[in-house]
Short mmCIF file of C-alpha atoms and ligand atoms in Angstrom, two decimals:
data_model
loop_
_atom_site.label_atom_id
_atom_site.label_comp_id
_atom_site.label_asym_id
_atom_site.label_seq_id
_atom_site.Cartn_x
_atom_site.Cartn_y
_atom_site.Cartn_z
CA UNK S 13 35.55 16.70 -14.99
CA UNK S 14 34.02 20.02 -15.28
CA UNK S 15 30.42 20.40 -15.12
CA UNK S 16 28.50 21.61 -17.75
CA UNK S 17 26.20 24.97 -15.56
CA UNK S 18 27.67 27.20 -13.39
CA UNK S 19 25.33 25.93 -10.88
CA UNK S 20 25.74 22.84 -10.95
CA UNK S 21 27.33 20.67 -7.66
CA UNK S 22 29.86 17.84 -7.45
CA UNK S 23 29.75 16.64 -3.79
CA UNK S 24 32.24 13.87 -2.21
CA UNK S 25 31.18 12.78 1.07
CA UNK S 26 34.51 11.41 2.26
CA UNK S 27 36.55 14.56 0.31
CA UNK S 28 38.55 12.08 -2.05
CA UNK S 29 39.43 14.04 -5.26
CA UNK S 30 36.85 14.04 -7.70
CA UNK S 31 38.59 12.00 -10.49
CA UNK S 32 39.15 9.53 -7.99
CA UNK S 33 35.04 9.60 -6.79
CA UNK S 34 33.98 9.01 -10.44
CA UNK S 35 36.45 6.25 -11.57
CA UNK S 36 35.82 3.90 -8.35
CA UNK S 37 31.80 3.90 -9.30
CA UNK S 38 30.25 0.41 -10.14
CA UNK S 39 26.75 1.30 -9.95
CA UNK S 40 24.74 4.91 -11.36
CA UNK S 41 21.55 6.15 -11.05
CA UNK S 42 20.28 8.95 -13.36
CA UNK S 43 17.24 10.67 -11.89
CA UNK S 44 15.38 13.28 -12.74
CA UNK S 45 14.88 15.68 -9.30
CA UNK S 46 16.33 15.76 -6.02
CA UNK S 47 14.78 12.77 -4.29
CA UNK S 48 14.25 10.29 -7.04
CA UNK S 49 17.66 8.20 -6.78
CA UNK S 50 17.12 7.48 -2.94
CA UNK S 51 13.21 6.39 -3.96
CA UNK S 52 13.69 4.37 -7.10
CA UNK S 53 17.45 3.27 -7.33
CA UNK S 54 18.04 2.29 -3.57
CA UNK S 55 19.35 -1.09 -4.88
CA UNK S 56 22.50 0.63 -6.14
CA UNK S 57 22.36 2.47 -2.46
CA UNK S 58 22.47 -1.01 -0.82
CA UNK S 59 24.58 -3.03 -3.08
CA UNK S 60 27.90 -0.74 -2.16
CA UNK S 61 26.61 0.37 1.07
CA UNK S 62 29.77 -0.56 3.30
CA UNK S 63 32.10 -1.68 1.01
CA UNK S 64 35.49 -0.60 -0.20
CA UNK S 65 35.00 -2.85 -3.96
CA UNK S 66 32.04 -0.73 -5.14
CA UNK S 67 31.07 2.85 -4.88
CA UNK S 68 27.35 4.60 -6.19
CA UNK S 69 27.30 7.68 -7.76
CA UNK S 70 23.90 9.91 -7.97
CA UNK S 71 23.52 12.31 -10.82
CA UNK S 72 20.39 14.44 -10.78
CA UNK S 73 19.47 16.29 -13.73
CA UNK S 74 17.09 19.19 -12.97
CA UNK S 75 17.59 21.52 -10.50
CA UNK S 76 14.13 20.61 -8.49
CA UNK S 77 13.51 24.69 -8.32
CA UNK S 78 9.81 24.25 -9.13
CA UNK S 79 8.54 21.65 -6.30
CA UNK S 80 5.92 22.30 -3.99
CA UNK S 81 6.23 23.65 -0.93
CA UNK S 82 4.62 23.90 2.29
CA UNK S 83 5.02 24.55 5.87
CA UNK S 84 8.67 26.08 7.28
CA UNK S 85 9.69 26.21 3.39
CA UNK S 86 5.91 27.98 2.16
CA UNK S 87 7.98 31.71 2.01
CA UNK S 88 10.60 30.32 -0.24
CA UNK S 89 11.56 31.22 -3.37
CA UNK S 90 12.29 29.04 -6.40
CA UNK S 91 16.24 30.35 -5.69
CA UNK S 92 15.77 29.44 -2.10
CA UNK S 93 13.78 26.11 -2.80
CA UNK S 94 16.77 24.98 -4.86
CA UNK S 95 19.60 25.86 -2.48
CA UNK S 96 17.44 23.84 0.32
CA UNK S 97 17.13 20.98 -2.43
CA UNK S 98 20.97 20.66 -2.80
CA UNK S 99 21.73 20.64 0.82
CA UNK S 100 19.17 17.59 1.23
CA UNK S 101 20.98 16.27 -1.70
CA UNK S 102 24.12 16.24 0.51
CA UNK S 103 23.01 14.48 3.48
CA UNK S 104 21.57 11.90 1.51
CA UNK S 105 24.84 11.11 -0.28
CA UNK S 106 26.36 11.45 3.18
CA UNK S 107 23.64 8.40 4.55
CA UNK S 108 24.16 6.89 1.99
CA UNK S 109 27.90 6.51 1.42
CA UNK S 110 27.68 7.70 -2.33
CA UNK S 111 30.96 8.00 -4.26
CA UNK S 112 29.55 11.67 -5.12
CA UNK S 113 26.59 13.51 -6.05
CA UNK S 114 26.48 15.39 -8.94
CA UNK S 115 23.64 18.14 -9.45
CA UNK S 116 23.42 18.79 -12.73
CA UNK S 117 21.11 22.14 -12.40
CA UNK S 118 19.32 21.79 -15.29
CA UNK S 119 15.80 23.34 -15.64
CA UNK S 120 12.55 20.59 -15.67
CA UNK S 121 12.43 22.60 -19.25
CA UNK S 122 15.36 21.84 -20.36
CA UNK S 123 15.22 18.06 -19.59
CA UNK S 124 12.21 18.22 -21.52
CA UNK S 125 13.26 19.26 -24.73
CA UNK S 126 13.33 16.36 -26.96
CA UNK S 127 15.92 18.75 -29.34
CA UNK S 128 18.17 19.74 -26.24
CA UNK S 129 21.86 18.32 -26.71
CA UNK S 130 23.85 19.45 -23.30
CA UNK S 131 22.08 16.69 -21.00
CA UNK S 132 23.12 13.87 -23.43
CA UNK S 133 26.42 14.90 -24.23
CA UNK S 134 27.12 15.90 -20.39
CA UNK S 135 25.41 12.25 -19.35
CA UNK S 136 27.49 10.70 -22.33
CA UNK S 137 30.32 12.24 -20.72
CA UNK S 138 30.10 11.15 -17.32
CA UNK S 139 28.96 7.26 -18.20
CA UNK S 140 32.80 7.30 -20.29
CA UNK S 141 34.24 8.59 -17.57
CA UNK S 142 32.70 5.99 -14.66
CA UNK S 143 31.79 3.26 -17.15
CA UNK S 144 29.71 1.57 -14.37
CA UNK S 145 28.69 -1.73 -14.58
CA UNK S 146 24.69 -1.38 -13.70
CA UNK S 147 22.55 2.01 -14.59
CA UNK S 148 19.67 2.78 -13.01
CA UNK S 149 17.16 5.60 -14.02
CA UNK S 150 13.31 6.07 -14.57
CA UNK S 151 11.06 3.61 -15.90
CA UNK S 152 9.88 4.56 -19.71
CA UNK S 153 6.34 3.83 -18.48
CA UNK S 154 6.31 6.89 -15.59
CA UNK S 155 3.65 9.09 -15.74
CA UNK S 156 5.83 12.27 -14.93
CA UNK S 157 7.14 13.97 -17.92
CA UNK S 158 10.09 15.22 -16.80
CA UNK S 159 11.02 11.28 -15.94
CA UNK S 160 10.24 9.92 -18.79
CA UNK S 161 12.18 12.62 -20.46
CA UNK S 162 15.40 11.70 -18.24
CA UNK S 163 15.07 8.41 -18.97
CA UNK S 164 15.02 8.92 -22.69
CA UNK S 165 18.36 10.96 -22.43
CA UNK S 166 19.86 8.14 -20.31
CA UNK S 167 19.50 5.89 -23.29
CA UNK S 168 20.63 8.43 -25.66
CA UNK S 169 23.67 9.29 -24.15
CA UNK S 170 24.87 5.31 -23.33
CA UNK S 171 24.18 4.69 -26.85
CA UNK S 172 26.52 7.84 -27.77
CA UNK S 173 29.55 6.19 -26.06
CA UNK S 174 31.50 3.36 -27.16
CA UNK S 175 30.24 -0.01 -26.72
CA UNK S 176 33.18 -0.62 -24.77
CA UNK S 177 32.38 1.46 -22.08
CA UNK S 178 28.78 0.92 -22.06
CA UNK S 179 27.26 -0.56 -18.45
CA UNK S 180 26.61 -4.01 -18.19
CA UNK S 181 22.96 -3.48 -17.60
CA UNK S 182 20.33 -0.85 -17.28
CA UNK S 183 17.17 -0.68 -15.31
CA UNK S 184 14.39 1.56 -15.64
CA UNK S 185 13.02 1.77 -11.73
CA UNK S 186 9.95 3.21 -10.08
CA UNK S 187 8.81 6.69 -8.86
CA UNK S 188 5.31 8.09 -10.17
CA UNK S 189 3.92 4.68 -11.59
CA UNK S 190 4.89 1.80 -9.90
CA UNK S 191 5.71 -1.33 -12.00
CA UNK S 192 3.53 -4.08 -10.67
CA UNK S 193 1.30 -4.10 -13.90
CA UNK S 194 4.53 -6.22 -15.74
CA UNK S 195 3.70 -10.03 -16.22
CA UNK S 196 5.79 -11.65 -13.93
CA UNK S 197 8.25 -12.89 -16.49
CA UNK S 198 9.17 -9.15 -17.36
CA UNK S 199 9.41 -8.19 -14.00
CA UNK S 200 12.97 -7.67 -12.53
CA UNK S 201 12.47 -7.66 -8.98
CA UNK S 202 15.23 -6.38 -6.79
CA UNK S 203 15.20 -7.34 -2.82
CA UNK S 204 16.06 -4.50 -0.92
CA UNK S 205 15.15 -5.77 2.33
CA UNK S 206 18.36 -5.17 4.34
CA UNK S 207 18.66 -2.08 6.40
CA UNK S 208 15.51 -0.40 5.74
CA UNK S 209 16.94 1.60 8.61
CA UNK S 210 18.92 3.42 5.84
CA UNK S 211 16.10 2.85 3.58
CA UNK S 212 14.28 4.98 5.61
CA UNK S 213 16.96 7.50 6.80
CA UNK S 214 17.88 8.15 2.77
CA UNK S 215 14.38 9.45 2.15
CA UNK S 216 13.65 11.35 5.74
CA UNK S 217 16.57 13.71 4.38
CA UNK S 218 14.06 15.12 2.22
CA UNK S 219 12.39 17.13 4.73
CA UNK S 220 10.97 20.17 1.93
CA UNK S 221 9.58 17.37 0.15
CA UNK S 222 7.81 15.44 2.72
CA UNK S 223 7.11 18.35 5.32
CA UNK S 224 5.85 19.77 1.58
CA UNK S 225 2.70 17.60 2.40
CA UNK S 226 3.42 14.29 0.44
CA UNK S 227 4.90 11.17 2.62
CA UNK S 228 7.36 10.03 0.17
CA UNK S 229 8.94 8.22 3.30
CA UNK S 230 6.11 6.29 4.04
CA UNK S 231 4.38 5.55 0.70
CA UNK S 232 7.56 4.18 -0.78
CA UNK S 233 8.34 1.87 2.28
CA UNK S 234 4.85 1.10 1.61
CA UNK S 235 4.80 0.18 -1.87
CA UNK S 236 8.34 -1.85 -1.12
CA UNK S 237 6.32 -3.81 1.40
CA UNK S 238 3.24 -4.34 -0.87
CA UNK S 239 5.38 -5.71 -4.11
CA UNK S 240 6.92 -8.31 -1.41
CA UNK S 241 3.77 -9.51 -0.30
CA UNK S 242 1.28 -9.69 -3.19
CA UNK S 243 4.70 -10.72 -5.55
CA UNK S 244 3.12 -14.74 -5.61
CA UNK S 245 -0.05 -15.41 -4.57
CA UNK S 246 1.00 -19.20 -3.35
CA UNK S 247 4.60 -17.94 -1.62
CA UNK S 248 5.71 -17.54 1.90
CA UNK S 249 7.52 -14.12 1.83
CA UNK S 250 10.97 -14.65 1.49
CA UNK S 251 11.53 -10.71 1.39
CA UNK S 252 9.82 -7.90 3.21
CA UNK S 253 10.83 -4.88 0.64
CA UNK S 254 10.60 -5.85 -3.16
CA UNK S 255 11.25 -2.85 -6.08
CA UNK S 256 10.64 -3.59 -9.33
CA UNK S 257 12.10 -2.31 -12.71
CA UNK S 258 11.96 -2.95 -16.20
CA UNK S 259 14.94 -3.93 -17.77
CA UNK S 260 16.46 -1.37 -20.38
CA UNK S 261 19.64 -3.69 -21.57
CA UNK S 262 18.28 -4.18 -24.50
CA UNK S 263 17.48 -0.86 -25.77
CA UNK S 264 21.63 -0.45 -25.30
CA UNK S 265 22.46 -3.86 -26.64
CA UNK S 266 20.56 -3.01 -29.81
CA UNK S 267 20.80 0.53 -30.99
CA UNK S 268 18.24 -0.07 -33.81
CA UNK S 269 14.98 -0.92 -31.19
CA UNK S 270 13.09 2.43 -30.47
CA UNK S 271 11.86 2.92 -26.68
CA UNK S 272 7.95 3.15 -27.92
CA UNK S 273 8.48 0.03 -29.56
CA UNK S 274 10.40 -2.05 -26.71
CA UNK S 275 7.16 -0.84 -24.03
CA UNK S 276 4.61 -1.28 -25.97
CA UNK S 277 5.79 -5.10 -26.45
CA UNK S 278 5.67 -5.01 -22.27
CA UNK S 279 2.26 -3.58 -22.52
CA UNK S 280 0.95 -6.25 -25.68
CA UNK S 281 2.16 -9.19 -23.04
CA UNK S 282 0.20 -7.37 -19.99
CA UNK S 283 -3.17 -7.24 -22.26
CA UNK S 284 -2.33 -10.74 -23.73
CA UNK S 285 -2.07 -12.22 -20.11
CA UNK S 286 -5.30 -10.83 -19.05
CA UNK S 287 -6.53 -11.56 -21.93
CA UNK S 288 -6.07 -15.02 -22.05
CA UNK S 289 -7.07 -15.27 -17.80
CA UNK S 290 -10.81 -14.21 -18.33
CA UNK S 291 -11.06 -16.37 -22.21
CA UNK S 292 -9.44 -19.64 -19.82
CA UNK S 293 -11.81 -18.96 -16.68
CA UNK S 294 -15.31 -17.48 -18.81
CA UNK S 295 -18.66 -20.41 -18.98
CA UNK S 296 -18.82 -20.31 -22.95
CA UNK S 297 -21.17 -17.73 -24.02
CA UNK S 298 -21.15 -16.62 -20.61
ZN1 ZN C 489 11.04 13.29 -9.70
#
């Protein structure tokens, strides 16, 4: 498969040929930067970690050109910034045992614009050629445009291919908004509380980003610990890392729903839970 920019990098951490890398994948993630797949799609990470009967691929969209930067990294350019990006994309897909890594190299403009055709006809392209069985990308409800953006291409370009070679399901997963605010019953909760060692090893990669002055590393072991302890109030803790996503199947099942419509059903059943709490608990008139 050739890739669409000039720029753009297919990586295969154990060098098989890269027809053979995209047609053993079971499980994709679609993320928008450098950084996201390890942080909201580590299920995928974990569920072929080790094993010869599935295989994750990564493909990251923008080119992550624009991020902050701080300490050894404050001197470099947006060129340099994105050459240091695709090197930690490497070594992540090295920790992690990914099938490959594809960098797309798109601008966080680009991705953006809602008329833009290349990113869903190369996504569309890639999904027929790995037709994996689960998809993972950002959650319609992140607060990062360029996310929300990716996400919305994700869709477009499964429901471009044939339903045949559609995956079996798709989950919208958790970077800038986490995805505790779901009622319980929408809540698809993934345990990812094996080898946190890698867990943790898959986002220390990211040195620019984290030496950059944010702890990614920490904050999302954090929030995986905090979504397995507050999950049920009346529980024991059967798992010590929980991430949460909202499930997207639908929206690829059935063509006709639009993606406003399909959250803002998630969002009526938040207020009508809450709702209905204080109306249950309140002294009349009180
Ligand atoms: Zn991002």
């Amino acid at each position: 498969m050739q890739l669409h920019n000039t720029g753009a990098e297919f990586f295969v951490p154990d060098g098989v040929d890269p027809a053979t890398a995209l047609a053993r994948t079971t499980h994709l993630a679609v993320g928008a930067h450098p950084d996201d797949i390890p942080i909201m799609a580590y299920h995928g990470i974990l569920e072929c970690f080790g094993r010869d009967d599935r295989w994750f691929l990564g493909v990251t969209v923008t080119d992550g050109a624009g991020s902050p930067r701080s300490d050894r990294y404050a001197d470099h350019t947006d060129g340099a910034m994105r050459l240091v990006r695709i090197v930690e994309e490497r070594k992540a897909a090295a920790a992690g045992e990914y099938t490959a890594a594809l960098l797309l190299d798109y601008t966080s403009l680009a991705a953006k614009d809602p008329d833009g055709r290349s990113i869903v006809e190369e996504l569309a392209a890639i999904l027929d050629a790995t037709h994996p069985d689960v998809l993972y990308t950002h959650n319609l409800a992140d607060k990062h445009d360029t996310h929300v953006a990716v996400a919305l291409r994700t869709i477009e370009a499964v429901r471009a291919i044939g339903p045949d070679r559609r995956p079996r399901a798709m989950f919208g997963c958790e970077v800038w908004r986490d995805l505790d605010w779901l009622v319980d019953s929408d809540k698809v909760a993934f345990d990812v509380s094996e080898r946190q060692n890698l867990a943790a090893a898959l986002i220390g990669v990211y040195d620019s980003r984290i030496s950059g002055g944010k702890r990614y590393d920490q904050a999302t072991a954090g929030r995986r610990l905090a979504h397995a302890t507050f999950s049920e109030s009346h529980a024991v803790d059967d798992a010590s890392a929980v991430i949460y996503a909202m499930d997207l199947t639908p929206l690829i099942q059935q063509p006709s729903l639009e993606p406003a419509q399909y959250v803002a059903a998630h969002l009526d059943r938040l207020r009508s839970e809450i709702m209905e709490r204080i109306a249950r608990l309140q002294r009349p008139g009180g």
